[in-house]
Amino acid sequence: MPIRELILKKISEYQPKNGLDYIARFFISMASVRHGKVTGHIERVALLSEVVAKRLKMDAKAAFFAGLLHDVGKIILPYYLFDGHNINQEEYEEVKKHAILGSEALKCDYLFTGLCAGLHHAMYQKGYGLTVKDFPESLSPATIKKVLQISAIVSISDFIEAFTHRTTKIKDGSDKTGDDLKSMLYAKYLDDIQLVEEFPKIEFWS
Ligand SMILES: [Fe+2]
Ligand SMILES: [Fe+2]
């Protein structure tokens, strides 16, 4: 089954609350108009996040939607930042805004997914985006823990997808930490080594 068809099927079958299925479909449609490279990326990140969460007996549905919407902030920014060219430092500073922007766009109605969007680049060394200090005070410790776990899964999935599919340079300095994906992940996710270990088991190394 083509990946888009599979993604749309899963969006419908999961029946998320509060219209998140419509939001997810709309994001795919919006991204398809001018952010073509973003669509394949978010679809693959959603599937990888879902499969890892399932393996760990965590909330696969939450991981799927967090993966699918993690880069929603990109469509708020100019499309040429994501057209596949090697961006300069000034453009990278603009790109980095997508994490907070995505969180802002989602947080009113989809707080969990919005927090994951804000955190997906904050889960590794020298990352950026939201911090736990930005969380609403009303969140329970159990919810905070779940947000952090799912965000870590999405973040690692995001990096693996970028490493295996992107032809341009990854700008966060990861290339200086190792020669291959595995060593880069170990250097990048020092606090989540055990989680990183789960990924080889699903044969996503390349
Ligand atoms: Fe991102
Ligand atoms: Fe991403």
Short mmCIF file of C-alpha atoms and ligand atoms in Angstrom, two decimals:
data_model
loop_
_atom_site.label_atom_id
_atom_site.label_comp_id
_atom_site.label_asym_id
_atom_site.label_seq_id
_atom_site.Cartn_x
_atom_site.Cartn_y
_atom_site.Cartn_z
CA MET A 1 0.00 0.00 0.00
CA PRO A 2 1.42 3.46 -0.87
CA ILE A 3 2.53 5.36 2.23
CA ARG A 4 -0.02 8.18 1.83
CA GLU A 5 -2.87 5.68 1.61
CA LEU A 6 -1.59 3.87 4.70
CA ILE A 7 -1.30 7.14 6.64
CA LEU A 8 -4.83 8.24 5.72
CA LYS A 9 -6.19 4.81 6.66
CA LYS A 10 -4.51 4.97 10.07
CA ILE A 11 -5.73 8.53 10.67
CA SER A 12 -9.33 7.33 10.13
CA GLU A 13 -8.99 4.06 12.02
CA TYR A 14 -7.48 5.64 15.14
CA GLN A 15 -10.54 7.92 15.49
CA PRO A 16 -8.73 10.55 17.58
CA LYS A 17 -10.75 12.90 19.77
CA ASN A 18 -11.62 16.49 19.08
CA GLY A 19 -11.14 16.43 15.31
CA LEU A 20 -7.42 15.66 15.37
CA ASP A 21 -8.01 13.42 12.34
CA TYR A 22 -9.20 16.43 10.32
CA ILE A 23 -6.29 18.54 11.54
CA ALA A 24 -3.84 15.80 10.52
CA ARG A 25 -5.39 15.46 7.06
CA PHE A 26 -5.44 19.22 6.61
CA PHE A 27 -1.77 19.47 7.57
CA ILE A 28 -0.87 16.86 4.96
CA SER A 29 -2.89 18.77 2.35
CA MET A 30 -1.35 22.11 3.34
CA ALA A 31 2.17 20.70 3.32
CA SER A 32 1.56 19.09 -0.08
CA VAL A 33 0.87 22.49 -1.67
CA ARG A 34 4.28 24.08 -1.11
CA HIS A 35 6.16 21.98 1.42
CA GLY A 36 6.37 18.80 -0.63
CA LYS A 37 9.51 17.50 1.04
CA VAL A 38 7.87 17.83 4.44
CA THR A 39 5.00 15.45 3.61
CA GLY A 40 7.07 12.31 3.01
CA HIS A 41 9.16 13.15 6.07
CA ILE A 42 6.23 13.50 8.48
CA GLU A 43 4.58 10.35 7.15
CA ARG A 44 7.71 8.26 7.71
CA VAL A 45 8.30 9.79 11.15
CA ALA A 46 4.69 9.00 12.11
CA LEU A 47 5.06 5.34 11.09
CA LEU A 48 8.43 4.90 12.79
CA SER A 49 7.22 6.58 15.99
CA GLU A 50 4.13 4.39 16.01
CA VAL A 51 6.05 1.15 15.54
CA VAL A 52 8.57 1.97 18.30
CA ALA A 53 5.82 2.98 20.74
CA LYS A 54 4.00 -0.28 19.97
CA ARG A 55 7.18 -2.27 20.59
CA LEU A 56 7.61 -0.55 23.97
CA LYS A 57 3.92 -1.11 24.80
CA MET A 58 3.38 2.62 24.90
CA ASP A 59 0.57 4.69 23.37
CA ALA A 60 1.07 4.01 19.66
CA LYS A 61 -1.83 6.26 18.68
CA ALA A 62 -0.35 9.25 20.56
CA ALA A 63 3.06 8.53 19.01
CA PHE A 64 1.57 8.29 15.50
CA PHE A 65 -0.17 11.67 15.73
CA ALA A 66 2.75 13.33 17.52
CA GLY A 67 5.02 12.05 14.73
CA LEU A 68 2.65 13.17 12.01
CA LEU A 69 2.25 16.69 13.42
CA HIS A 70 5.72 17.25 14.87
CA ASP A 71 6.73 19.62 12.04
CA VAL A 72 3.39 21.43 11.68
CA GLY A 73 5.23 24.69 12.46
CA LYS A 74 7.09 24.41 9.14
CA ILE A 75 4.02 25.38 7.13
CA ILE A 76 3.87 28.64 9.08
CA LEU A 77 7.34 29.45 7.73
CA PRO A 78 8.34 30.17 4.08
CA TYR A 79 8.40 27.06 1.89
CA TYR A 80 11.84 27.82 0.44
CA LEU A 81 13.42 27.09 3.81
CA PHE A 82 12.38 23.46 3.31
CA ASP A 83 12.82 23.02 -0.44
CA GLY A 84 15.88 20.79 -0.13
CA HIS A 85 18.68 23.35 -0.60
CA ASN A 86 21.52 23.59 1.89
CA ILE A 87 20.43 26.40 4.18
CA ASN A 88 22.81 28.99 5.63
CA GLN A 89 23.11 29.90 9.31
CA GLU A 90 20.63 32.76 9.05
CA GLU A 91 18.05 30.48 7.45
CA TYR A 92 18.74 27.83 10.08
CA GLU A 93 17.86 30.34 12.80
CA GLU A 94 14.49 30.81 11.04
CA VAL A 95 13.98 27.05 10.63
CA LYS A 96 14.53 26.53 14.36
CA LYS A 97 11.38 28.57 15.05
CA HIS A 98 9.19 25.77 13.64
CA ALA A 99 9.21 23.81 16.90
CA ILE A 100 7.76 26.60 19.06
CA LEU A 101 5.43 27.76 16.27
CA GLY A 102 3.99 24.26 15.88
CA SER A 103 3.45 24.01 19.59
CA GLU A 104 1.71 27.39 19.63
CA ALA A 105 -0.56 26.38 16.76
CA LEU A 106 -1.67 23.13 18.41
CA LYS A 107 -1.65 23.75 22.13
CA CYS A 108 -5.16 25.17 22.60
CA ASP A 109 -7.02 22.12 21.36
CA TYR A 110 -4.31 19.44 21.15
CA LEU A 111 -2.04 20.08 24.10
CA PHE A 112 -0.30 16.69 24.17
CA THR A 113 0.52 16.74 20.45
CA GLY A 114 1.47 20.43 20.68
CA LEU A 115 3.94 19.82 23.49
CA CYS A 116 5.54 17.00 21.51
CA ALA A 117 5.88 19.36 18.52
CA GLY A 118 7.55 21.93 20.75
CA LEU A 119 9.89 19.34 22.25
CA HIS A 120 10.99 17.26 19.28
CA HIS A 121 14.25 19.18 18.88
CA ALA A 122 14.71 19.70 22.61
CA MET A 123 15.25 16.04 23.48
CA TYR A 124 18.91 15.92 22.51
CA GLN A 125 22.20 17.63 23.31
CA LYS A 126 22.24 21.29 22.20
CA GLY A 127 18.66 21.10 20.99
CA TYR A 128 16.05 23.87 20.88
CA GLY A 129 12.35 24.46 21.45
CA LEU A 130 10.17 24.05 24.55
CA THR A 131 11.40 23.04 27.98
CA VAL A 132 9.48 21.40 30.83
CA LYS A 133 9.31 24.87 32.42
CA ASP A 134 6.98 25.89 29.58
CA PHE A 135 4.45 23.15 30.43
CA PRO A 136 1.12 24.21 31.98
CA GLU A 137 1.22 23.78 35.75
CA SER A 138 -1.97 21.71 35.64
CA LEU A 139 -0.22 18.76 33.94
CA SER A 140 0.11 15.67 36.13
CA PRO A 141 3.53 14.02 36.62
CA ALA A 142 2.23 11.00 34.69
CA THR A 143 1.25 13.15 31.71
CA ILE A 144 4.58 15.01 31.78
CA LYS A 145 6.39 11.66 31.77
CA LYS A 146 4.33 10.45 28.82
CA VAL A 147 4.89 13.68 26.86
CA LEU A 148 8.65 13.35 27.37
CA GLN A 149 8.70 9.66 26.40
CA ILE A 150 6.67 10.15 23.22
CA SER A 151 8.68 13.28 22.34
CA ALA A 152 11.90 11.29 22.65
CA ILE A 153 10.52 8.59 20.32
CA VAL A 154 9.45 11.23 17.78
CA SER A 155 12.78 13.03 18.08
CA ILE A 156 14.85 9.91 17.42
CA SER A 157 12.51 8.87 14.58
CA ASP A 158 12.87 12.38 13.14
CA PHE A 159 16.66 12.20 13.19
CA ILE A 160 16.76 8.72 11.66
CA GLU A 161 14.38 9.78 8.89
CA ALA A 162 16.45 12.89 8.16
CA PHE A 163 19.70 10.91 8.16
CA THR A 164 18.35 8.20 5.86
CA HIS A 165 16.31 10.36 3.45
CA ARG A 166 17.69 13.89 3.38
CA THR A 167 20.30 14.75 0.80
CA THR A 168 21.26 18.05 2.45
CA LYS A 169 23.44 18.57 5.50
CA ILE A 170 21.85 18.20 8.94
CA LYS A 171 22.61 21.55 10.55
CA ASP A 172 22.67 20.71 14.24
CA GLY A 173 26.30 19.57 14.35
CA SER A 174 25.46 15.84 14.61
CA ASP A 175 27.86 15.07 11.76
CA LYS A 176 30.73 16.05 14.05
CA THR A 177 29.83 13.39 16.62
CA GLY A 178 30.36 10.27 14.55
CA ASP A 179 30.71 8.63 11.16
CA ASP A 180 27.52 6.65 11.16
CA LEU A 181 23.93 6.92 12.31
CA LYS A 182 24.42 4.70 15.33
CA SER A 183 27.34 6.64 16.80
CA MET A 184 25.61 9.96 16.10
CA LEU A 185 22.49 8.77 17.92
CA TYR A 186 24.50 7.62 20.92
CA ALA A 187 26.25 11.00 21.12
CA LYS A 188 23.07 12.96 20.56
CA TYR A 189 20.66 11.14 22.89
CA LEU A 190 22.85 10.59 25.94
CA ASP A 191 19.82 10.58 28.25
CA ASP A 192 17.91 8.08 26.10
CA ILE A 193 20.46 5.41 25.26
CA GLN A 194 18.05 2.62 26.18
CA LEU A 195 15.44 4.04 23.86
CA VAL A 196 17.99 4.39 21.04
CA GLU A 197 18.75 0.68 21.54
CA GLU A 198 15.16 -0.17 20.62
CA PHE A 199 15.49 1.26 17.12
CA PRO A 200 18.01 -1.26 15.70
CA LYS A 201 15.56 -4.02 16.50
CA ILE A 202 13.15 -2.67 13.92
CA GLU A 203 15.81 -2.56 11.22
CA PHE A 204 15.78 1.16 10.57
CA TRP A 205 19.55 1.43 10.59
CA SER A 206 21.23 2.14 7.33
FE FE B 1 11.51 19.51 13.18
FE FE B 2 10.98 16.61 11.40
#
